[in-house]
mmCIF file of C-alpha atoms and ligand atoms in Angstrom:
data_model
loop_
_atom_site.group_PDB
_atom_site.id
_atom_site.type_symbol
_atom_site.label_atom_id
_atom_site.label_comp_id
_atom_site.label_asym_id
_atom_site.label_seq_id
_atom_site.Cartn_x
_atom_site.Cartn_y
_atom_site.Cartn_z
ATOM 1 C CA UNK Z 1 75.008 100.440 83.015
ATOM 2 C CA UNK Z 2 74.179 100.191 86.297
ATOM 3 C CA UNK Z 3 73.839 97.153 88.750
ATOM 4 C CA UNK Z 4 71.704 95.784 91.409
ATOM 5 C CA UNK Z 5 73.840 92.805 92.624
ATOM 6 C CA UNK Z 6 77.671 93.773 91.807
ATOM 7 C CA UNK Z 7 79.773 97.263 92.375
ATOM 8 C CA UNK Z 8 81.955 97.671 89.820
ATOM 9 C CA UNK Z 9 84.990 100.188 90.463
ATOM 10 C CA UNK Z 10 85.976 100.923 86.718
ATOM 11 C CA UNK Z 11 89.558 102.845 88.002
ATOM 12 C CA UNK Z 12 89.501 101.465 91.029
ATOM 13 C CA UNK Z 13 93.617 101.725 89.883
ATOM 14 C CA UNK Z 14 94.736 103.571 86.637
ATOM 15 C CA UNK Z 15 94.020 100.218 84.098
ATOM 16 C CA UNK Z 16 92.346 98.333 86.775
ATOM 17 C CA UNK Z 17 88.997 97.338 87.512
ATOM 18 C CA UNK Z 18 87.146 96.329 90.755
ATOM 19 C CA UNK Z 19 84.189 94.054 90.465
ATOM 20 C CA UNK Z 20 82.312 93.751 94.017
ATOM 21 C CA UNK Z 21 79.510 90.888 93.999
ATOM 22 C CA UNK Z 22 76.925 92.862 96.513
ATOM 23 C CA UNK Z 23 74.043 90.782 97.786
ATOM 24 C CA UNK Z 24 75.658 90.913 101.674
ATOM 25 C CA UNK Z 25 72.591 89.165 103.457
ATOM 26 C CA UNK Z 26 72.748 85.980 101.615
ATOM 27 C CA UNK Z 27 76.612 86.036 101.446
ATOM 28 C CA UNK Z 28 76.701 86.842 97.813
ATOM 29 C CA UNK Z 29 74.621 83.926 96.886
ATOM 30 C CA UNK Z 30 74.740 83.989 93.131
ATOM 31 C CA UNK Z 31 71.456 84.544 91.710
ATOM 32 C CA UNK Z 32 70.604 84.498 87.985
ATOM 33 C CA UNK Z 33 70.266 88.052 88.208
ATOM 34 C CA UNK Z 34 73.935 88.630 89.500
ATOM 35 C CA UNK Z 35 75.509 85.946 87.078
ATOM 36 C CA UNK Z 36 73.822 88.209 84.087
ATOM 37 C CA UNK Z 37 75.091 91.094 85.926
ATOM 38 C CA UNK Z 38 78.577 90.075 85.921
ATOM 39 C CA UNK Z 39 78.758 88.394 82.556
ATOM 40 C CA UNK Z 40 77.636 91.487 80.983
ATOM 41 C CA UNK Z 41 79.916 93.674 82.882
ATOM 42 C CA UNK Z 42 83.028 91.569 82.245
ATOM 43 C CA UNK Z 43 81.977 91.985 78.577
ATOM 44 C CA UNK Z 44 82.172 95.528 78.651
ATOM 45 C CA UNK Z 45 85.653 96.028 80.553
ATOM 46 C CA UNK Z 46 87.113 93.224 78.317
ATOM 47 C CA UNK Z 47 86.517 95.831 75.501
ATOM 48 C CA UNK Z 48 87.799 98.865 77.501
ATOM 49 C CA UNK Z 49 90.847 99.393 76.375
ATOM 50 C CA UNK Z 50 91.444 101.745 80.125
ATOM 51 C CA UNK Z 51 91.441 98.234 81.121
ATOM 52 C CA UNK Z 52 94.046 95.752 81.804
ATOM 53 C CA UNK Z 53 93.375 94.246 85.059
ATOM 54 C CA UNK Z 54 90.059 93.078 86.601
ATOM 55 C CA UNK Z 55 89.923 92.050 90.324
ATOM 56 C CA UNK Z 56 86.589 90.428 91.463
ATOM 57 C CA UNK Z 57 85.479 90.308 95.291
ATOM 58 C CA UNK Z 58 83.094 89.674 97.693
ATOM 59 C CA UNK Z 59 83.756 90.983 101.108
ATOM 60 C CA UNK Z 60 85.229 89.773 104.977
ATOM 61 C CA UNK Z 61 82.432 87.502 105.453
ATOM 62 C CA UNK Z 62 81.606 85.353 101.675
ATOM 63 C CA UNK Z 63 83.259 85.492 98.337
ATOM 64 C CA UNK Z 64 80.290 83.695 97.602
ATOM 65 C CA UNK Z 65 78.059 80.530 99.176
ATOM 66 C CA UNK Z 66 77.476 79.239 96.029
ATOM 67 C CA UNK Z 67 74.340 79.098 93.855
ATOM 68 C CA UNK Z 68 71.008 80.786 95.245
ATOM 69 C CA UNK Z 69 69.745 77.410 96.420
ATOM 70 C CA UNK Z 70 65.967 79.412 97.075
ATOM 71 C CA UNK Z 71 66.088 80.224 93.744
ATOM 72 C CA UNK Z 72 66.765 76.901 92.188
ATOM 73 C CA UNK Z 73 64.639 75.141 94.714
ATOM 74 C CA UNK Z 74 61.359 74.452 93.309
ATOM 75 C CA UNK Z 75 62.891 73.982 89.678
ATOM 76 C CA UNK Z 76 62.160 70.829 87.143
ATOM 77 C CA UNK Z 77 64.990 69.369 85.058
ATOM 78 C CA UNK Z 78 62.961 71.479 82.354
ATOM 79 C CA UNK Z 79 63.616 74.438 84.045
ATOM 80 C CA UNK Z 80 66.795 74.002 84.541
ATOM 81 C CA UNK Z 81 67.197 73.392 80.542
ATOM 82 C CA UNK Z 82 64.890 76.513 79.696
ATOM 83 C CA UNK Z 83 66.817 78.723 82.085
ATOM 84 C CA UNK Z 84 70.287 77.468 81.088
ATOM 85 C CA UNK Z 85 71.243 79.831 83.941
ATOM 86 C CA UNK Z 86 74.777 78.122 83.925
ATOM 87 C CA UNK Z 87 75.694 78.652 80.110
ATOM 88 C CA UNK Z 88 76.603 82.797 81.729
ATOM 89 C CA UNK Z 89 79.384 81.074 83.277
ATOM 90 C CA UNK Z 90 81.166 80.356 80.016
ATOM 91 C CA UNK Z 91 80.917 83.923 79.020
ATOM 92 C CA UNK Z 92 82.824 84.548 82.514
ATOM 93 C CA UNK Z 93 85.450 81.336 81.076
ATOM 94 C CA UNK Z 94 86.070 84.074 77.883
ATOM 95 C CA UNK Z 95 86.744 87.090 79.237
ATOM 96 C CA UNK Z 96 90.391 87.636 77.970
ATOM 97 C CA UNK Z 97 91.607 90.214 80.291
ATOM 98 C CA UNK Z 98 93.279 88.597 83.495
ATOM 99 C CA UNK Z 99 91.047 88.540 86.668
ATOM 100 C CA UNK Z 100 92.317 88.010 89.975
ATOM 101 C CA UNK Z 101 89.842 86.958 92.537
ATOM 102 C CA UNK Z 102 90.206 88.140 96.293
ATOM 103 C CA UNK Z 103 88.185 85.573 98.256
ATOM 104 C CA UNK Z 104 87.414 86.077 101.977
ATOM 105 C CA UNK Z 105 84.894 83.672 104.076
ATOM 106 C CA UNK Z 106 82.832 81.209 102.886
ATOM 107 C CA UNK Z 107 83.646 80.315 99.269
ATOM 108 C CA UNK Z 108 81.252 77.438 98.268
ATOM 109 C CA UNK Z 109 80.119 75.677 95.511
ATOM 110 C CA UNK Z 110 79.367 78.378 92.499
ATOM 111 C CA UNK Z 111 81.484 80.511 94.801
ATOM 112 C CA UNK Z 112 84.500 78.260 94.294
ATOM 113 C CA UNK Z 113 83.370 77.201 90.971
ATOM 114 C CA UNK Z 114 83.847 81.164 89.586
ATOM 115 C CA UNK Z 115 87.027 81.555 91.845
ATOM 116 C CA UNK Z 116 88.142 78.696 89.715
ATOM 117 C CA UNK Z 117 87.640 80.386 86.334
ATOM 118 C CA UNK Z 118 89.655 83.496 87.342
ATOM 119 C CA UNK Z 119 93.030 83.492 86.780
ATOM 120 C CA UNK Z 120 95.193 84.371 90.030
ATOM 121 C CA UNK Z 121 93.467 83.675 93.445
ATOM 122 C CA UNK Z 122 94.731 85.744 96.683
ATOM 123 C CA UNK Z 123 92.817 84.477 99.766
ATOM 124 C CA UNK Z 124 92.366 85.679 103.289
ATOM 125 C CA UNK Z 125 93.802 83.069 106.113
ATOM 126 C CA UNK Z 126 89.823 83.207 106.753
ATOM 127 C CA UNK Z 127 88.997 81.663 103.292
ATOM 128 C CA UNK Z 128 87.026 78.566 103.843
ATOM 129 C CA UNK Z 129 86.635 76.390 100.311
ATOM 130 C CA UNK Z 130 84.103 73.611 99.117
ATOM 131 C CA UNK Z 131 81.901 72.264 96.920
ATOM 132 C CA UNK Z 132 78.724 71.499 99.339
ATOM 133 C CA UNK Z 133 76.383 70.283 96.895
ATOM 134 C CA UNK Z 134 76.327 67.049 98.028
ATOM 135 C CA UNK Z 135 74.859 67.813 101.066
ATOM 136 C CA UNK Z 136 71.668 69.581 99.352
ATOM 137 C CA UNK Z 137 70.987 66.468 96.716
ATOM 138 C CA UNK Z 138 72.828 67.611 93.999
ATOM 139 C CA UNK Z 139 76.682 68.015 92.604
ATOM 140 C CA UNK Z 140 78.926 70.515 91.125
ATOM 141 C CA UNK Z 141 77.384 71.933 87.767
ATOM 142 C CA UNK Z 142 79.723 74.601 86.617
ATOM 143 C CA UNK Z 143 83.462 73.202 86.530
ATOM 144 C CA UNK Z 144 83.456 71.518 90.711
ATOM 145 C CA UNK Z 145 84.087 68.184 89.378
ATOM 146 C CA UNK Z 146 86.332 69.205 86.060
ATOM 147 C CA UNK Z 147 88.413 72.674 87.012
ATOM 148 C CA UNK Z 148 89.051 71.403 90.841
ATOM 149 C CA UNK Z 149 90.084 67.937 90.179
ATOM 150 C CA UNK Z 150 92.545 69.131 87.594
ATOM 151 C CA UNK Z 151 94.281 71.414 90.433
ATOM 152 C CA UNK Z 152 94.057 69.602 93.063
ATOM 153 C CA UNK Z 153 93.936 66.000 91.732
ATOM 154 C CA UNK Z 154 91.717 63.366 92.365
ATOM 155 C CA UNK Z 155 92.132 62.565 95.903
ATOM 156 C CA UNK Z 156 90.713 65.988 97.231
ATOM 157 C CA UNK Z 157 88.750 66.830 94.830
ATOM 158 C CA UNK Z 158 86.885 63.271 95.341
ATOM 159 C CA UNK Z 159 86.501 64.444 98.860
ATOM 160 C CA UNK Z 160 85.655 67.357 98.545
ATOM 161 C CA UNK Z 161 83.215 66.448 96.003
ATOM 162 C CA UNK Z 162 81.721 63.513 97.936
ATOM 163 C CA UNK Z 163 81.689 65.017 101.109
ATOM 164 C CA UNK Z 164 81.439 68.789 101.265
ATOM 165 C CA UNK Z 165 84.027 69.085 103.413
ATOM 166 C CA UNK Z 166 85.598 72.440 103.341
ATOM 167 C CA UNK Z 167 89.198 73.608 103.208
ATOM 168 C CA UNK Z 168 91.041 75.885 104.940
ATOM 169 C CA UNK Z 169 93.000 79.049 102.767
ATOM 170 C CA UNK Z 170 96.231 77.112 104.001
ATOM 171 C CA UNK Z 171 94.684 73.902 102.775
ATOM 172 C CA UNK Z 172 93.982 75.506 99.521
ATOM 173 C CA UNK Z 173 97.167 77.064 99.131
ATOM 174 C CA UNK Z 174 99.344 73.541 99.536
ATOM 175 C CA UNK Z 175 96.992 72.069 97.019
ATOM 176 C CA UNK Z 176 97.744 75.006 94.329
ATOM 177 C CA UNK Z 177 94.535 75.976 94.339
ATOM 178 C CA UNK Z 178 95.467 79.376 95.091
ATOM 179 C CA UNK Z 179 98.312 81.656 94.643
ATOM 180 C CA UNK Z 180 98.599 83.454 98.120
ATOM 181 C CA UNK Z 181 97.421 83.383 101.686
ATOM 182 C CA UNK Z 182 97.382 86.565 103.570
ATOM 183 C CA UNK Z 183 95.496 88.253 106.600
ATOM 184 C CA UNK Z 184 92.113 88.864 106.112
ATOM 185 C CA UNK Z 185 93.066 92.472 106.338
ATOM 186 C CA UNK Z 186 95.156 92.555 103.408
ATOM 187 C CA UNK Z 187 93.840 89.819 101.036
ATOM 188 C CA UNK Z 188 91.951 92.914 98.691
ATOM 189 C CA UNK Z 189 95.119 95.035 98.943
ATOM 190 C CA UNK Z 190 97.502 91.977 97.678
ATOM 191 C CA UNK Z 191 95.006 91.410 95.111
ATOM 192 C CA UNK Z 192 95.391 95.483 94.016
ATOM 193 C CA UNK Z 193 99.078 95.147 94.099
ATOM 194 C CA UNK Z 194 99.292 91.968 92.197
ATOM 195 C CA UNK Z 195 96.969 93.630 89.480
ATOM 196 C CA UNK Z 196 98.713 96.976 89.250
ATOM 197 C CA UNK Z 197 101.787 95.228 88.575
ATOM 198 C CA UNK Z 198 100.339 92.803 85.895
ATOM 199 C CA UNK Z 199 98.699 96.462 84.260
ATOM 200 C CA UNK Z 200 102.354 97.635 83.716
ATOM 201 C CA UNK Z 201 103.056 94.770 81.706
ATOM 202 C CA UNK Z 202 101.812 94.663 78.024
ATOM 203 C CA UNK Z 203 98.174 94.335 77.438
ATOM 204 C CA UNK Z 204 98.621 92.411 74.313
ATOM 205 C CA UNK Z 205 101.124 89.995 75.732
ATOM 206 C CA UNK Z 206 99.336 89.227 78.694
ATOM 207 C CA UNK Z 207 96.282 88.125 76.312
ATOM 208 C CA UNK Z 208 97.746 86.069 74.846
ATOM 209 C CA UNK Z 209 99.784 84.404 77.207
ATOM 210 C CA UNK Z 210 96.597 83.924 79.403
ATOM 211 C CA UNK Z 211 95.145 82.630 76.116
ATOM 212 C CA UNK Z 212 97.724 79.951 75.710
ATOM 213 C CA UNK Z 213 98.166 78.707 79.708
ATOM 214 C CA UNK Z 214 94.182 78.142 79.570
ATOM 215 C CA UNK Z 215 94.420 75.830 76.184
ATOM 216 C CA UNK Z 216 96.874 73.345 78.191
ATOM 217 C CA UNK Z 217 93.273 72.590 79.750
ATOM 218 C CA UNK Z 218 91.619 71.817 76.214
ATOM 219 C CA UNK Z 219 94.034 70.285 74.050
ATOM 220 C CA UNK Z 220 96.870 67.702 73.802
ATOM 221 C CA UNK Z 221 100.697 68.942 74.138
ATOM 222 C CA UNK Z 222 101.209 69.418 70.372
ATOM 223 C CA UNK Z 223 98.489 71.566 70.344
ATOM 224 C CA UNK Z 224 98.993 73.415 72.841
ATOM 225 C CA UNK Z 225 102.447 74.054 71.961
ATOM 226 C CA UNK Z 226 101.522 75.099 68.740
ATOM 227 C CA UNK Z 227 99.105 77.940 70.075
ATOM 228 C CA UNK Z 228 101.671 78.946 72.626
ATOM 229 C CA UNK Z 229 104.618 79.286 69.410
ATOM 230 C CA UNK Z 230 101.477 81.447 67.041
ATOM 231 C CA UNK Z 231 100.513 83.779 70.147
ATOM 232 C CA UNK Z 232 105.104 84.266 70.639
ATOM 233 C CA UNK Z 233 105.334 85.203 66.518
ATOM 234 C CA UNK Z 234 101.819 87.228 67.073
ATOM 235 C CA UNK Z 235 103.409 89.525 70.004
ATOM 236 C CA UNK Z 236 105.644 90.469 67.310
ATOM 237 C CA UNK Z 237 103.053 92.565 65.792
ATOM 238 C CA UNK Z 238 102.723 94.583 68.680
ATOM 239 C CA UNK Z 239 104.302 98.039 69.208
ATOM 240 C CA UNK Z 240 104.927 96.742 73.088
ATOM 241 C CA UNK Z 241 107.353 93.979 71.852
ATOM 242 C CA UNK Z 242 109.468 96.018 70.017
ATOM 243 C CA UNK Z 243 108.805 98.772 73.093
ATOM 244 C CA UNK Z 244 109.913 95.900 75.570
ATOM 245 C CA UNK Z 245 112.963 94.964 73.688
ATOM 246 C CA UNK Z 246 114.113 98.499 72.885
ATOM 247 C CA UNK Z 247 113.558 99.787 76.760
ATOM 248 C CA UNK Z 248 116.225 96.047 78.034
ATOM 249 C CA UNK Z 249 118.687 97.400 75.864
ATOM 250 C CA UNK Z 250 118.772 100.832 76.735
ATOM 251 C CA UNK Z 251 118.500 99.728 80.244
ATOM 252 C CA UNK Z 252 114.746 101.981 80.771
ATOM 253 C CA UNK Z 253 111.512 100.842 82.401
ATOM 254 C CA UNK Z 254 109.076 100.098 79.414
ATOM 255 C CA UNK Z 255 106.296 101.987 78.590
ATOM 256 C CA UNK Z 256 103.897 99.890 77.205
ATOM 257 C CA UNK Z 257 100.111 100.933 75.254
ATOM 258 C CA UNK Z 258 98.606 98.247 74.470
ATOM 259 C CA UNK Z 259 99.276 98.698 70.590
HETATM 260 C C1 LIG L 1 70.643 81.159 98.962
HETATM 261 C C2 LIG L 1 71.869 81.504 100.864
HETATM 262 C C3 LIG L 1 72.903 80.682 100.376
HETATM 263 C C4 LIG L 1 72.734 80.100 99.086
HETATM 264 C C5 LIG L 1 73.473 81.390 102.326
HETATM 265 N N1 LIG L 1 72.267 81.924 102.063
HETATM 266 N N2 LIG L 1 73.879 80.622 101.307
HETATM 267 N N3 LIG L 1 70.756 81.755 100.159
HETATM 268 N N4 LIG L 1 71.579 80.366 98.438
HETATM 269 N N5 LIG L 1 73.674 79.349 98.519
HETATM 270 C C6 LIG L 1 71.493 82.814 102.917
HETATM 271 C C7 LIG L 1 70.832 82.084 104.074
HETATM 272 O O1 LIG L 1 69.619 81.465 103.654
HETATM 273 C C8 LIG L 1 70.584 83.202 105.044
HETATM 274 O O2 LIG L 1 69.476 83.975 104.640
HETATM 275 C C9 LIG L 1 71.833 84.074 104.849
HETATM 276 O O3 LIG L 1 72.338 83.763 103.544
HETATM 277 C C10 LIG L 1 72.917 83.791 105.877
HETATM 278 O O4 LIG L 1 73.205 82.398 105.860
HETATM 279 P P1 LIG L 1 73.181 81.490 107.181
HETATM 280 O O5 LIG L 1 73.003 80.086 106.744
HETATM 281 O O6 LIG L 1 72.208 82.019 108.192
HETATM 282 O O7 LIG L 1 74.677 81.730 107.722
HETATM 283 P P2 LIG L 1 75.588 80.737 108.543
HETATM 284 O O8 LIG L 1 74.803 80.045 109.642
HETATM 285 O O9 LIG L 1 76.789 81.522 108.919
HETATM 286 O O10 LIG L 1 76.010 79.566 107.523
HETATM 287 C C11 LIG L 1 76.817 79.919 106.388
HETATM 288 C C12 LIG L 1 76.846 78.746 105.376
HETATM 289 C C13 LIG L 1 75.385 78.353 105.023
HETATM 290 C C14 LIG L 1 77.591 77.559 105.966
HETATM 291 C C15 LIG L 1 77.602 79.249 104.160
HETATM 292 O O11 LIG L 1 74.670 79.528 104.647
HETATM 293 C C16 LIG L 1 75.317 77.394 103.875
HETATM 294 O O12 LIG L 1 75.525 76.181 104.059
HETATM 295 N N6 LIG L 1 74.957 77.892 102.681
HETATM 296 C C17 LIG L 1 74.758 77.068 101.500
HETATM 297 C C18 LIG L 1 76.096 76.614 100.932
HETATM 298 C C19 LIG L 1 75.871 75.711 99.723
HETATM 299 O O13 LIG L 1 75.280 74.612 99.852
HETATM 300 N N7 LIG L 1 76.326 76.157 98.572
HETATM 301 C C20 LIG L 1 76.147 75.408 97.314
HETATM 302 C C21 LIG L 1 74.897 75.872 96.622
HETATM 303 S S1 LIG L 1 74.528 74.948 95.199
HETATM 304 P P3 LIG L 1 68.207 84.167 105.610
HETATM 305 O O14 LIG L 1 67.283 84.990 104.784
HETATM 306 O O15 LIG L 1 67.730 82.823 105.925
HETATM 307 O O16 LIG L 1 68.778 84.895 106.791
HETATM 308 C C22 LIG L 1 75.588 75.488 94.071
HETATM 309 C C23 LIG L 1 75.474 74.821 92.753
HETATM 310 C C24 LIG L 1 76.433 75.405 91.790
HETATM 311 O O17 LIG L 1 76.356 76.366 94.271
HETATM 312 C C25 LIG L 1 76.126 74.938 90.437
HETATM 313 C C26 LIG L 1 76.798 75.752 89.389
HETATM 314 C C27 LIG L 1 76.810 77.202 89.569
#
């Protein structure tokens, strides 16, 4: 398929992909156009089993500013419910393969709402982070008031929230909101690394241990523990376990196949 808004990079590494979101002049703003784009194409690689790995960027200057404001701006509440345009997003919540964003600039409001649904975040020391809305008449709609205040806690997510003040990548990174800081140079190349080394590991396992760190979001402890004990037993299944296990005890680097 091809793609008006995003670049996608299917080997951009052996097992990894490399989702661009491409719509420079209005620093990525994400149109409904682009969200469909990138829902659909993280439904495709999440079946692909030459996949392992996605890493989604933007480039130097935005990750993304957020939602295309000029596209939402003349909208009734009706429209809003007839488009839905933010039910996409939860199809970007299921992919199952890991993504690791590599944010850069301005990273605002949707922007930081879909860094927030991937699962490792490598930003640039330029990285600047909010949720804006505020300051247009509105509020976070897709996970700003639930996904940030759960990693950062209340007291900066209520300011950021209330005030559209934005963070700094240092800022971020002492409020675990993201995993690394590095020079704006290097923040894509980290990102690479980080996912080549994740695409060595087994496919299967990595599933389903993203699977189970995401449901300590959704359910209570005893829940949660019980999905995390199923997905341990269901790794058993796999050909990589027993791959894994063999390779420690004859002292060999695994190879693992996803099987
Ligand atoms: C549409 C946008 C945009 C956006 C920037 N542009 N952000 N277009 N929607 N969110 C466009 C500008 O209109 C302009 O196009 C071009 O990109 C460059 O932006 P400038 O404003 O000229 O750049 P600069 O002066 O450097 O300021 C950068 C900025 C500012 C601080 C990021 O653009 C800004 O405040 N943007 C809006 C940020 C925001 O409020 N985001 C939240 C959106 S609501 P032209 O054609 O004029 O040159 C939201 C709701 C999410 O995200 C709900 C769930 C998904």
């Amino acid at each position: 398929m091809t793609y008006e808004f995003i670049t996608v990079n299917p080997q951009a590494q052996k097992f990894v992909t490399l989702i661009q979101l491409n719509r420079p002049g209005e620093l990525n703003a994400l149109n409904r156009q682009l969200m469909t784009e990138l829902s659909s194409a993280l439904r495709e690689l999440d079946a692909d089993e030459q996949v392992r790995v996605i890493v989604l960027t933007g480039n130097e200057k935005a990750f993304a500013a957020g939602a295309d404001i000029k596209e939402m701006a003349d909208a009734t509440a009706i429209d809003m419910v007839n488009r839905d345009q933010f039910a996409t997003w939860d199809l970007i919540r299921k992919t199952k393969k890991p993504i690791i964003a590599a944010v850069s600039g301005f990273v605002l409001g949707g922007g930081c709402e879909l860094m927030m649904n991937c699962d490792l975040i490598v930003a640039s020391e330029t990285a600047r982070i909010g949720q804006p809305e505020i300051k247009i008449g509105v509020m976070p709609g897709a996970g700003g008031t639930q996904r940030l205040t759960r990693s950062v806690g209340k007291a900066l997510a209520m300011e950021m929230v209330l005030t559209g003040r934005f963070i700094t990548a240092e800022e971020a990174l002492r409020a675990g909101l993201v995993n690394r800081v590095v020079p704006v140079e290097f923040y894509l190349k980290e990102a690479l690394m980080w996912a080549q080394e994740i695409a060595q590991l087994s496919p299967v396992a990595v599933k389903l241990a993203k699977e189970a760190v995401l449901q300590a979001f959704n359910t209570s402890l005893d829940e949660g523990l019980l999905l995390e004990r199923k997905n341990f037993y269901l790794c058993f299944a796999s050909e990589d376990q027993k791959e894994g296990m063999k390779a420690f005890v004859e002292k060999r680097k695994p190879e693992f196949t996803g099987k």
